[in-house]
PDB file of C-alpha atoms in Angstrom:
ATOM      1  CA  GLU A   1     -45.654  45.198 148.727  1.00 83.00           C
ATOM      2  CA  TYR A   2     -45.087  47.508 151.676  1.00 85.00           C
ATOM      3  CA  LEU A   3     -41.588  48.014 153.154  1.00 82.00           C
ATOM      4  CA  PHE A   4     -41.303  49.345 156.682  1.00 85.00           C
ATOM      5  CA  GLY A   5     -39.089  48.610 159.579  1.00 86.00           C
ATOM      6  CA  SER A   6     -36.523  50.425 162.159  1.00 85.00           C
ATOM      7  CA  ASN A   7     -32.918  50.457 162.952  1.00 82.00           C
ATOM      8  CA  ARG A   8     -30.950  52.179 166.104  1.00 82.00           C
ATOM      9  CA  ARG A   9     -27.306  53.086 165.927  1.00 81.00           C
ATOM     10  CA  GLN A  10     -25.209  53.507 169.294  1.00 78.00           C
ATOM     11  CA  THR A  11     -21.719  55.225 169.020  1.00 80.00           C
ATOM     12  CA  VAL A  12     -19.607  55.307 171.923  1.00 80.00           C
ATOM     13  CA  PHE A  13     -16.411  57.254 172.786  1.00 80.00           C
ATOM     14  CA  ASN A  14     -13.939  56.202 175.477  1.00 78.00           C
ATOM     15  CA  ILE A  15     -12.150  59.033 176.925  1.00 76.00           C
ATOM     16  CA  LYS A  16      -9.702  58.285 179.876  1.00 74.00           C
ATOM     17  CA  GLU A  17      -8.778  61.317 181.816  1.00 71.00           C
ATOM     18  CA  GLY A  18      -6.260  60.154 184.428  1.00 68.00           C
ATOM     19  CA  GLN A  19      -7.823  57.368 186.610  1.00 71.00           C
ATOM     20  CA  TYR A  20     -11.305  58.130 185.225  1.00 71.00           C
ATOM     21  CA  ASP A  21     -12.547  56.583 182.313  1.00 72.00           C
ATOM     22  CA  LEU A  22     -15.965  57.616 180.465  1.00 75.00           C
ATOM     23  CA  ASP A  23     -17.744  56.603 177.676  1.00 77.00           C
ATOM     24  CA  TYR A  24     -19.817  58.986 175.943  1.00 79.00           C
ATOM     25  CA  ILE A  25     -22.464  57.993 174.078  1.00 80.00           C
ATOM     26  CA  TYR A  26     -24.637  58.981 170.939  1.00 81.00           C
ATOM     27  CA  HIS A  27     -27.683  57.356 169.671  1.00 80.00           C
ATOM     28  CA  GLN A  28     -29.384  57.205 166.392  1.00 83.00           C
ATOM     29  CA  ARG A  29     -32.539  55.898 165.094  1.00 85.00           C
ATOM     30  CA  ASN A  30     -33.984  55.259 161.563  1.00 86.00           C
ATOM     31  CA  ILE A  31     -37.825  54.396 160.877  1.00 89.00           C
ATOM     32  CA  TYR A  32     -38.536  53.762 156.844  1.00 87.00           C
ATOM     33  CA  ASN A  33     -41.045  52.630 154.536  1.00 90.00           C
ATOM     34  CA  GLY A  34     -41.709  52.257 151.118  1.00 88.00           C
ATOM     35  CA  THR A  35     -43.689  50.655 148.362  1.00 91.00           C
ATOM     36  CA  LEU A  36     -43.139  48.222 145.691  1.00 89.00           C
ATOM     37  CA  ILE A  37     -45.192  46.908 142.749  1.00 92.00           C
ATOM     38  CA  ASN A  38     -44.545  43.390 141.149  1.00 93.00           C
ATOM     39  CA  GLY A  39     -45.631  41.795 137.696  1.00 94.00           C
ATOM     40  CA  TYR A  40     -45.497  38.513 136.477  1.00 94.00           C
ATOM     41  CA  ILE A  41     -46.132  36.885 133.419  1.00 94.00           C
ATOM     42  CA  SER A  42     -45.546  33.159 131.377  1.00 92.00           C
ATOM     43  CA  SER A  43     -46.437  31.516 128.895  1.00 90.00           C
ATOM     44  CA  ASN A  44     -46.465  27.373 127.688  1.00 85.00           C
ATOM     45  CA  ARG A  45     -47.375  28.257 123.739  1.00 81.00           C
ATOM     46  CA  LEU A  46     -44.063  27.071 122.616  1.00 82.00           C
ATOM     47  CA  ASP A  47     -43.313  23.602 121.921  1.00 80.00           C
ATOM     48  CA  PHE A  48     -40.576  21.397 120.255  1.00 78.00           C
ATOM     49  CA  GLY A  49     -42.403  18.716 118.921  1.00 77.00           C
ATOM     50  CA  SER A  50     -43.286  16.704 121.998  1.00 79.00           C
ATOM     51  CA  ARG A  51     -41.157  18.881 124.071  1.00 85.00           C
ATOM     52  CA  LYS A  52     -42.768  21.727 125.777  1.00 88.00           C
ATOM     53  CA  LEU A  53     -41.295  25.137 126.408  1.00 91.00           C
ATOM     54  CA  ARG A  54     -42.684  27.321 129.499  1.00 93.00           C
ATOM     55  CA  LEU A  55     -41.558  30.803 129.569  1.00 94.00           C
ATOM     56  CA  SER A  56     -41.656  33.191 132.409  1.00 95.00           C
ATOM     57  CA  GLY A  57     -41.056  36.786 133.356  1.00 96.00           C
ATOM     58  CA  SER A  58     -41.148  38.910 136.175  1.00 95.00           C
ATOM     59  CA  VAL A  59     -40.760  42.888 136.775  1.00 95.00           C
ATOM     60  CA  LYS A  60     -40.509  44.839 140.428  1.00 92.00           C
ATOM     61  CA  THR A  61     -40.572  48.273 140.754  1.00 91.00           C
ATOM     62  CA  ILE A  62     -41.262  51.187 143.125  1.00 88.00           C
ATOM     63  CA  LEU A  63     -44.321  53.186 143.850  1.00 87.00           C
ATOM     64  CA  ASN A  64     -42.766  54.999 146.758  1.00 85.00           C
ATOM     65  CA  PRO A  65     -39.205  54.946 147.199  1.00 83.00           C
ATOM     66  CA  VAL A  66     -37.649  53.715 150.634  1.00 83.00           C
ATOM     67  CA  ARG A  67     -37.626  57.280 152.851  1.00 85.00           C
ATOM     68  CA  ILE A  68     -36.065  57.366 156.048  1.00 85.00           C
ATOM     69  CA  ASN A  69     -37.072  59.578 159.368  1.00 88.00           C
ATOM     70  CA  HIS A  70     -33.904  60.284 161.190  1.00 85.00           C
ATOM     71  CA  SER A  71     -33.780  61.074 164.524  1.00 85.00           C
ATOM     72  CA  SER A  72     -30.240  62.307 166.147  1.00 82.00           C
ATOM     73  CA  PHE A  73     -30.164  62.727 169.952  1.00 78.00           C
ATOM     74  CA  GLN A  74     -27.893  64.639 172.150  1.00 77.00           C
ATOM     75  CA  PRO A  75     -24.560  62.696 173.060  1.00 78.00           C
ATOM     76  CA  PHE A  76     -24.481  62.029 177.006  1.00 77.00           C
ATOM     77  CA  GLU A  77     -21.856  61.154 179.664  1.00 76.00           C
ATOM     78  CA  ASP A  78     -22.237  57.582 180.879  1.00 74.00           C
ATOM     79  CA  SER A  79     -21.209  58.627 184.097  1.00 74.00           C
ATOM     80  CA  ASN A  80     -22.456  55.415 185.846  1.00 73.00           C
ATOM     81  CA  GLY A  81     -21.345  53.102 183.106  1.00 70.00           C
ATOM     82  CA  ASN A  82     -24.726  51.489 182.773  1.00 71.00           C
ATOM     83  CA  GLY A  83     -25.175  51.872 179.222  1.00 68.00           C
ATOM     84  CA  TYR A  84     -28.381  53.884 178.842  1.00 68.00           C
ATOM     85  CA  TYR A  85     -29.402  57.169 180.011  1.00 71.00           C
ATOM     86  CA  ASP A  86     -30.623  58.244 183.367  1.00 70.00           C
ATOM     87  CA  VAL A  87     -30.310  60.622 186.209  1.00 70.00           C
ATOM     88  CA  ALA A  88     -26.880  60.080 186.766  1.00 68.00           C
ATOM     89  CA  ASP A  89     -25.409  60.775 183.810  1.00 71.00           C
ATOM     90  CA  TYR A  90     -24.328  64.391 182.399  1.00 70.00           C
ATOM     91  CA  PRO A  91     -26.173  66.393 181.079  1.00 70.00           C
ATOM     92  CA  ARG A  92     -29.202  65.247 183.832  1.00 68.00           C
ATOM     93  CA  PRO A  93     -32.456  64.444 182.651  1.00 65.00           C
ATOM     94  CA  SER A  94     -35.155  66.623 183.360  1.00 63.00           C
ATOM     95  CA  GLY A  95     -37.553  65.943 186.171  1.00 59.00           C
ATOM     96  CA  VAL A  96     -37.364  62.197 187.610  1.00 56.00           C
ATOM     97  CA  ASP A  97     -37.972  60.670 184.285  1.00 57.00           C
ATOM     98  CA  SER A  98     -35.168  59.647 182.210  1.00 55.00           C
ATOM     99  CA  ILE A  99     -36.279  60.999 179.095  1.00 60.00           C
ATOM    100  CA  PRO A 100     -33.172  62.405 176.778  1.00 62.00           C
ATOM    101  CA  PRO A 101     -33.770  65.656 175.116  1.00 66.00           C
ATOM    102  CA  ILE A 102     -35.640  66.516 172.006  1.00 74.00           C
ATOM    103  CA  ALA A 103     -33.931  64.556 169.195  1.00 79.00           C
ATOM    104  CA  ILE A 104     -33.034  66.542 166.022  1.00 82.00           C
ATOM    105  CA  GLU A 105     -35.378  65.232 163.153  1.00 87.00           C
ATOM    106  CA  THR A 106     -34.143  64.675 159.572  1.00 84.00           C
ATOM    107  CA  LEU A 107     -36.617  63.280 156.689  1.00 86.00           C
ATOM    108  CA  LEU A 108     -34.558  61.466 154.025  1.00 82.00           C
ATOM    109  CA  LYS A 109     -36.344  60.993 150.677  1.00 82.00           C
ATOM    110  CA  ASP A 110     -35.425  58.516 147.850  1.00 79.00           C
ATOM    111  CA  GLN A 111     -32.947  56.409 149.923  1.00 79.00           C
ATOM    112  CA  ILE A 112     -33.620  53.518 148.088  1.00 80.00           C
ATOM    113  CA  SER A 113     -35.373  52.841 144.999  1.00 84.00           C
ATOM    114  CA  PRO A 114     -34.978  49.132 143.961  1.00 87.00           C
ATOM    115  CA  PHE A 115     -35.691  47.876 140.386  1.00 91.00           C
ATOM    116  CA  GLU A 116     -35.553  44.365 139.187  1.00 94.00           C
ATOM    117  CA  TYR A 117     -36.308  42.280 136.384  1.00 94.00           C
ATOM    118  CA  ALA A 118     -35.934  38.282 135.730  1.00 96.00           C
ATOM    119  CA  PHE A 119     -36.746  35.869 132.788  1.00 96.00           C
ATOM    120  CA  GLY A 120     -36.558  32.260 132.853  1.00 96.00           C
ATOM    121  CA  PHE A 121     -37.331  28.900 130.793  1.00 95.00           C
ATOM    122  CA  ASP A 122     -38.232  25.602 131.890  1.00 94.00           C
ATOM    123  CA  LEU A 123     -37.701  22.651 128.725  1.00 93.00           C
ATOM    124  CA  GLU A 124     -39.383  19.439 129.067  1.00 92.00           C
ATOM    125  CA  LEU A 125     -37.007  16.991 127.768  1.00 90.00           C
ATOM    126  CA  THR A 126     -38.828  13.903 128.864  1.00 88.00           C
ATOM    127  CA  GLU A 127     -41.615  13.500 131.304  1.00 85.00           C
ATOM    128  CA  MET A 128     -39.298  13.665 134.089  1.00 89.00           C
ATOM    129  CA  ILE A 129     -36.400  15.526 133.002  1.00 92.00           C
ATOM    130  CA  HIS A 130     -36.428  19.299 132.617  1.00 94.00           C
ATOM    131  CA  ALA A 131     -33.808  21.651 131.591  1.00 95.00           C
ATOM    132  CA  GLN A 132     -34.466  24.950 133.273  1.00 95.00           C
ATOM    133  CA  GLY A 133     -32.498  28.784 133.398  1.00 96.00           C
ATOM    134  CA  GLU A 134     -33.028  32.215 134.603  1.00 96.00           C
ATOM    135  CA  LEU A 135     -31.586  35.429 134.116  1.00 97.00           C
ATOM    136  CA  SER A 136     -32.149  38.382 137.197  1.00 96.00           C
ATOM    137  CA  LEU A 137     -30.877  41.632 137.209  1.00 96.00           C
ATOM    138  CA  TRP A 138     -31.245  44.106 140.538  1.00 93.00           C
ATOM    139  CA  SER A 139     -30.244  47.927 140.650  1.00 91.00           C
ATOM    140  CA  ASP A 140     -30.908  50.483 143.046  1.00 85.00           C
ATOM    141  CA  LEU A 141     -31.941  53.785 140.841  1.00 82.00           C
ATOM    142  CA  ALA A 142     -31.860  55.947 143.937  1.00 78.00           C
ATOM    143  CA  ASP A 143     -29.369  59.190 143.509  1.00 63.00           C
ATOM    144  CA  LYS A 144     -25.720  57.776 143.380  1.00 57.00           C
ATOM    145  CA  GLY A 145     -24.884  60.653 145.430  1.00 56.00           C
ATOM    146  CA  THR A 146     -27.256  59.978 148.699  1.00 54.00           C
ATOM    147  CA  LYS A 147     -25.715  58.708 151.562  1.00 56.00           C
ATOM    148  CA  LEU A 148     -27.175  56.651 153.575  1.00 53.00           C
ATOM    149  CA  ILE A 149     -26.381  57.657 157.344  1.00 52.00           C
ATOM    150  CA  PHE A 150     -27.411  54.441 159.492  1.00 49.00           C
ATOM    151  CA  GLY A 151     -25.460  51.582 159.847  1.00 50.00           C
ATOM    152  CA  LEU A 152     -25.354  50.090 156.632  1.00 55.00           C
ATOM    153  CA  ASN A 153     -21.673  49.414 155.391  1.00 57.00           C
ATOM    154  CA  GLN A 154     -20.978  48.542 151.402  1.00 65.00           C
ATOM    155  CA  ARG A 155     -24.645  48.076 150.598  1.00 73.00           C
ATOM    156  CA  VAL A 156     -25.703  46.553 147.330  1.00 80.00           C
ATOM    157  CA  VAL A 157     -26.517  48.504 144.358  1.00 83.00           C
ATOM    158  CA  ASP A 158     -26.363  46.359 141.855  1.00 89.00           C
ATOM    159  CA  TYR A 159     -26.759  42.582 141.449  1.00 93.00           C
ATOM    160  CA  ARG A 160     -26.549  40.023 138.795  1.00 95.00           C
ATOM    161  CA  HIS A 161     -27.598  36.409 138.926  1.00 96.00           C
ATOM    162  CA  LEU A 162     -27.452  33.611 136.380  1.00 96.00           C
ATOM    163  CA  ASN A 163     -28.144  29.739 136.465  1.00 96.00           C
ATOM    164  CA  MET A 164     -28.927  26.985 134.342  1.00 96.00           C
ATOM    165  CA  GLY A 165     -29.495  23.035 135.268  1.00 96.00           C
ATOM    166  CA  ILE A 166     -30.651  20.208 134.816  1.00 96.00           C
ATOM    167  CA  ILE A 167     -33.544  18.412 137.114  1.00 94.00           C
ATOM    168  CA  ARG A 168     -34.992  14.964 137.174  1.00 93.00           C
ATOM    169  CA  PHE A 169     -38.417  15.363 138.923  1.00 89.00           C
ATOM    170  CA  ALA A 170     -39.700  12.321 141.097  1.00 85.00           C
ATOM    171  CA  ARG A 171     -42.524  10.335 139.232  1.00 82.00           C
ATOM    172  CA  VAL A 172     -45.929  11.413 140.507  1.00 76.00           C
ATOM    173  CA  LEU A 173     -46.872   7.722 140.850  1.00 77.00           C
ATOM    174  CA  PRO A 174     -43.894   6.194 141.500  1.00 78.00           C
ATOM    175  CA  ARG A 175     -43.705   2.467 140.365  1.00 81.00           C
ATOM    176  CA  ILE A 176     -40.063   1.625 142.085  1.00 82.00           C
ATOM    177  CA  TRP A 177     -38.102   2.883 144.692  1.00 79.00           C
ATOM    178  CA  HIS A 178     -35.873   5.145 142.836  1.00 81.00           C
ATOM    179  CA  GLU A 179     -38.970   6.980 141.202  1.00 82.00           C
ATOM    180  CA  ASN A 180     -39.208   8.565 144.616  1.00 84.00           C
ATOM    181  CA  LEU A 181     -35.986  10.450 144.183  1.00 89.00           C
ATOM    182  CA  HIS A 182     -35.564  14.120 142.928  1.00 90.00           C
ATOM    183  CA  PHE A 183     -32.009  14.939 141.579  1.00 94.00           C
ATOM    184  CA  ARG A 184     -30.796  18.566 139.899  1.00 94.00           C
ATOM    185  CA  ALA A 185     -27.354  19.709 138.841  1.00 96.00           C
ATOM    186  CA  GLY A 186     -26.152  23.250 137.480  1.00 96.00           C
ATOM    187  CA  ILE A 187     -23.822  25.933 137.323  1.00 97.00           C
ATOM    188  CA  PHE A 188     -24.562  29.608 138.068  1.00 96.00           C
ATOM    189  CA  GLN A 189     -22.730  33.007 138.209  1.00 96.00           C
ATOM    190  CA  ARG A 190     -23.381  36.151 140.690  1.00 95.00           C
ATOM    191  CA  ALA A 191     -22.145  39.355 140.418  1.00 94.00           C
ATOM    192  CA  TYR A 192     -22.390  42.206 143.363  1.00 89.00           C
ATOM    193  CA  GLU A 193     -21.679  45.765 143.006  1.00 87.00           C
ATOM    194  CA  LEU A 194     -21.161  47.284 146.377  1.00 82.00           C
ATOM    195  CA  GLU A 195     -21.653  51.301 147.302  1.00 76.00           C
ATOM    196  CA  ASN A 196     -18.108  53.130 146.907  1.00 65.00           C
ATOM    197  CA  GLN A 197     -17.416  53.338 150.913  1.00 56.00           C
ATOM    198  CA  SER A 198     -13.996  50.966 150.451  1.00 53.00           C
ATOM    199  CA  SER A 199     -11.001  52.717 150.486  1.00 56.00           C
ATOM    200  CA  HIS A 200      -8.004  51.436 147.901  1.00 54.00           C
ATOM    201  CA  LYS A 201      -4.788  53.680 147.560  1.00 58.00           C
ATOM    202  CA  ASP A 202      -6.541  56.449 149.587  1.00 57.00           C
ATOM    203  CA  TYR A 203      -9.460  56.854 147.256  1.00 59.00           C
ATOM    204  CA  ALA A 204     -12.715  55.540 147.293  1.00 60.00           C
ATOM    205  CA  VAL A 205     -13.503  52.660 144.327  1.00 67.00           C
ATOM    206  CA  ASP A 206     -16.840  50.434 143.885  1.00 71.00           C
ATOM    207  CA  TYR A 207     -16.349  47.125 145.282  1.00 80.00           C
ATOM    208  CA  LYS A 208     -16.954  44.086 143.490  1.00 86.00           C
ATOM    209  CA  ILE A 209     -17.753  40.349 144.147  1.00 89.00           C
ATOM    210  CA  ASN A 210     -18.273  37.680 141.462  1.00 92.00           C
ATOM    211  CA  ASP A 211     -19.217  34.339 142.258  1.00 94.00           C
ATOM    212  CA  LEU A 212     -18.798  31.283 139.875  1.00 95.00           C
ATOM    213  CA  GLY A 213     -20.418  28.014 141.175  1.00 95.00           C
ATOM    214  CA  ILE A 214     -21.740  24.390 140.605  1.00 96.00           C
ATOM    215  CA  SER A 215     -24.527  22.743 142.555  1.00 95.00           C
ATOM    216  CA  VAL A 216     -25.676  19.112 142.994  1.00 96.00           C
ATOM    217  CA  GLY A 217     -28.401  18.137 145.414  1.00 95.00           C
ATOM    218  CA  PHE A 218     -30.803  15.392 145.350  1.00 92.00           C
ATOM    219  CA  GLY A 219     -34.461  14.907 147.307  1.00 91.00           C
ATOM    220  CA  VAL A 220     -36.364  12.037 148.522  1.00 88.00           C
ATOM    221  CA  LYS A 221     -40.207  11.895 148.758  1.00 84.00           C
ATOM    222  CA  PHE A 222     -42.198  10.324 151.284  1.00 80.00           C
ATOM    223  CA  GLY A 223     -45.333   9.829 153.104  1.00 74.00           C
ATOM    224  CA  VAL A 224     -48.833   9.728 151.687  1.00 73.00           C
ATOM    225  CA  THR A 225     -48.755  13.652 151.443  1.00 72.00           C
ATOM    226  CA  LYS A 226     -45.319  13.608 149.384  1.00 75.00           C
ATOM    227  CA  ASN A 227     -43.069  15.207 151.760  1.00 83.00           C
ATOM    228  CA  GLN A 228     -39.974  15.740 150.518  1.00 85.00           C
ATOM    229  CA  ILE A 229     -36.425  16.090 152.297  1.00 91.00           C
ATOM    230  CA  ASP A 230     -33.529  17.535 150.555  1.00 92.00           C
ATOM    231  CA  PHE A 231     -29.815  17.659 150.148  1.00 95.00           C
ATOM    232  CA  GLY A 232     -27.644  20.183 148.402  1.00 95.00           C
ATOM    233  CA  LEU A 233     -23.981  21.092 147.821  1.00 96.00           C
ATOM    234  CA  ASN A 234     -22.736  24.454 146.354  1.00 95.00           C
ATOM    235  CA  LEU A 235     -19.040  24.710 145.343  1.00 95.00           C
ATOM    236  CA  ILE A 236     -18.425  28.423 144.787  1.00 95.00           C
ATOM    237  CA  ASN A 237     -15.054  30.327 143.740  1.00 94.00           C
ATOM    238  CA  ARG A 238     -15.050  33.712 145.153  1.00 91.00           C
ATOM    239  CA  SER A 239     -13.313  36.756 143.490  1.00 89.00           C
ATOM    240  CA  ASP A 240     -13.429  40.445 144.461  1.00 83.00           C
ATOM    241  CA  SER A 241     -11.951  44.111 143.857  1.00 74.00           C
ATOM    242  CA  PHE A 242      -8.939  43.304 146.035  1.00 74.00           C
ATOM    243  CA  SER A 243      -8.826  39.830 147.501  1.00 72.00           C
ATOM    244  CA  SER A 244      -7.384  36.620 145.795  1.00 73.00           C
ATOM    245  CA  ASP A 245      -9.822  33.935 144.689  1.00 84.00           C
ATOM    246  CA  LYS A 246     -11.480  31.970 147.386  1.00 89.00           C
ATOM    247  CA  LEU A 247     -13.324  28.496 147.438  1.00 92.00           C
ATOM    248  CA  ILE A 248     -16.618  28.439 149.498  1.00 92.00           C
ATOM    249  CA  THR A 249     -18.532  25.123 150.361  1.00 94.00           C
ATOM    250  CA  ASN A 250     -22.132  25.418 150.979  1.00 93.00           C
ATOM    251  CA  PHE A 251     -24.314  22.456 152.115  1.00 94.00           C
ATOM    252  CA  ASN A 252     -28.083  22.733 152.119  1.00 92.00           C
ATOM    253  CA  LEU A 253     -30.505  20.872 153.956  1.00 93.00           C
ATOM    254  CA  GLY A 254     -34.503  21.544 153.773  1.00 91.00           C
ATOM    255  CA  ILE A 255     -37.642  19.603 154.207  1.00 89.00           C
ATOM    256  CA  SER A 256     -41.036  20.208 153.059  1.00 85.00           C
ATOM    257  CA  ILE A 257     -44.118  18.581 154.859  1.00 81.00           C
ATOM    258  CA  GLY A 258     -47.599  18.355 153.380  1.00 72.00           C
ATOM    259  CA  ASP A 259     -50.782  17.939 155.415  1.00 62.00           C
ATOM    260  CA  LEU A 260     -54.242  16.562 154.783  1.00 55.00           C
ATOM    261  CA  TRP A 261     -57.488  18.561 155.983  1.00 52.00           C
ATOM    262  CA  PHE A 262     -60.280  16.868 155.822  1.00 45.00           C
ATOM    263  CA  VAL A 263     -63.659  18.815 156.472  1.00 42.00           C
ATOM    264  CA  LYS A 264     -66.668  16.666 157.365  1.00 45.00           C
ATOM    265  CA  ARG A 265     -70.215  18.468 156.695  1.00 46.00           C
ATOM    266  CA  ARG A 266     -73.215  17.705 158.617  1.00 47.00           C
ATOM    267  CA  VAL A 267     -76.491  17.104 157.251  1.00 49.00           C
ATOM    268  CA  LYS A 268     -78.910  19.514 158.810  1.00 51.00           C
ATOM    269  CA  LYS A 269     -82.160  17.980 160.173  1.00 49.00           C
TER     270      LYS A 269
END
């Protein structure tokens, strides 16, 4: 995977001088890129009698850590209050074009270095009922002393996700109406650790979030191409380093649509 992108940050300082109300604007721009590599493995060699067990795993790591080309532009006085740099502002652009002064360029290396691994299983209890689970862990291996200077507050440096559930799949060739239905239920736990940008009692500490939840849902298959519409409900108890617990309700609606492509080949004469 090749990661690339850019973002801009604008900081406005408002200063009142008597009857004058002036904005001083400071622009920053970041262009970033990096390369990741993924690996996957799965096996269905294990079984318990007639019950099949599929195991899977994945690893995601870096080839080139994310680096950032940072551009910092000279602040200017927005004299006419239009929010961008033009000939009415101070300092005035050179010539007739509204070209800002040359930016100060900085190359920041090894800004983000993600590493992730995951393990999962799928145990076939019956033809239609499966027990599934997954554990995934993600962390940023970049130097914790490195400070990102573009607008990211409390970036995630560690993440853990664990879920287990029971799924009843719809039958491939349903004989009665309820065999078109797909049911699922499970429990999950998520934990985030955010960079120590939060202040607690005048000193910086790591900010952690923990989610514990249950999920239920069902889907309905329809159409010749086995389209499916899904409904899901998550109830999540969230706690963090400073606040009391809170209950989050999340409702999901999704649809998957298939299509048939008929290719007709003409016989050459």
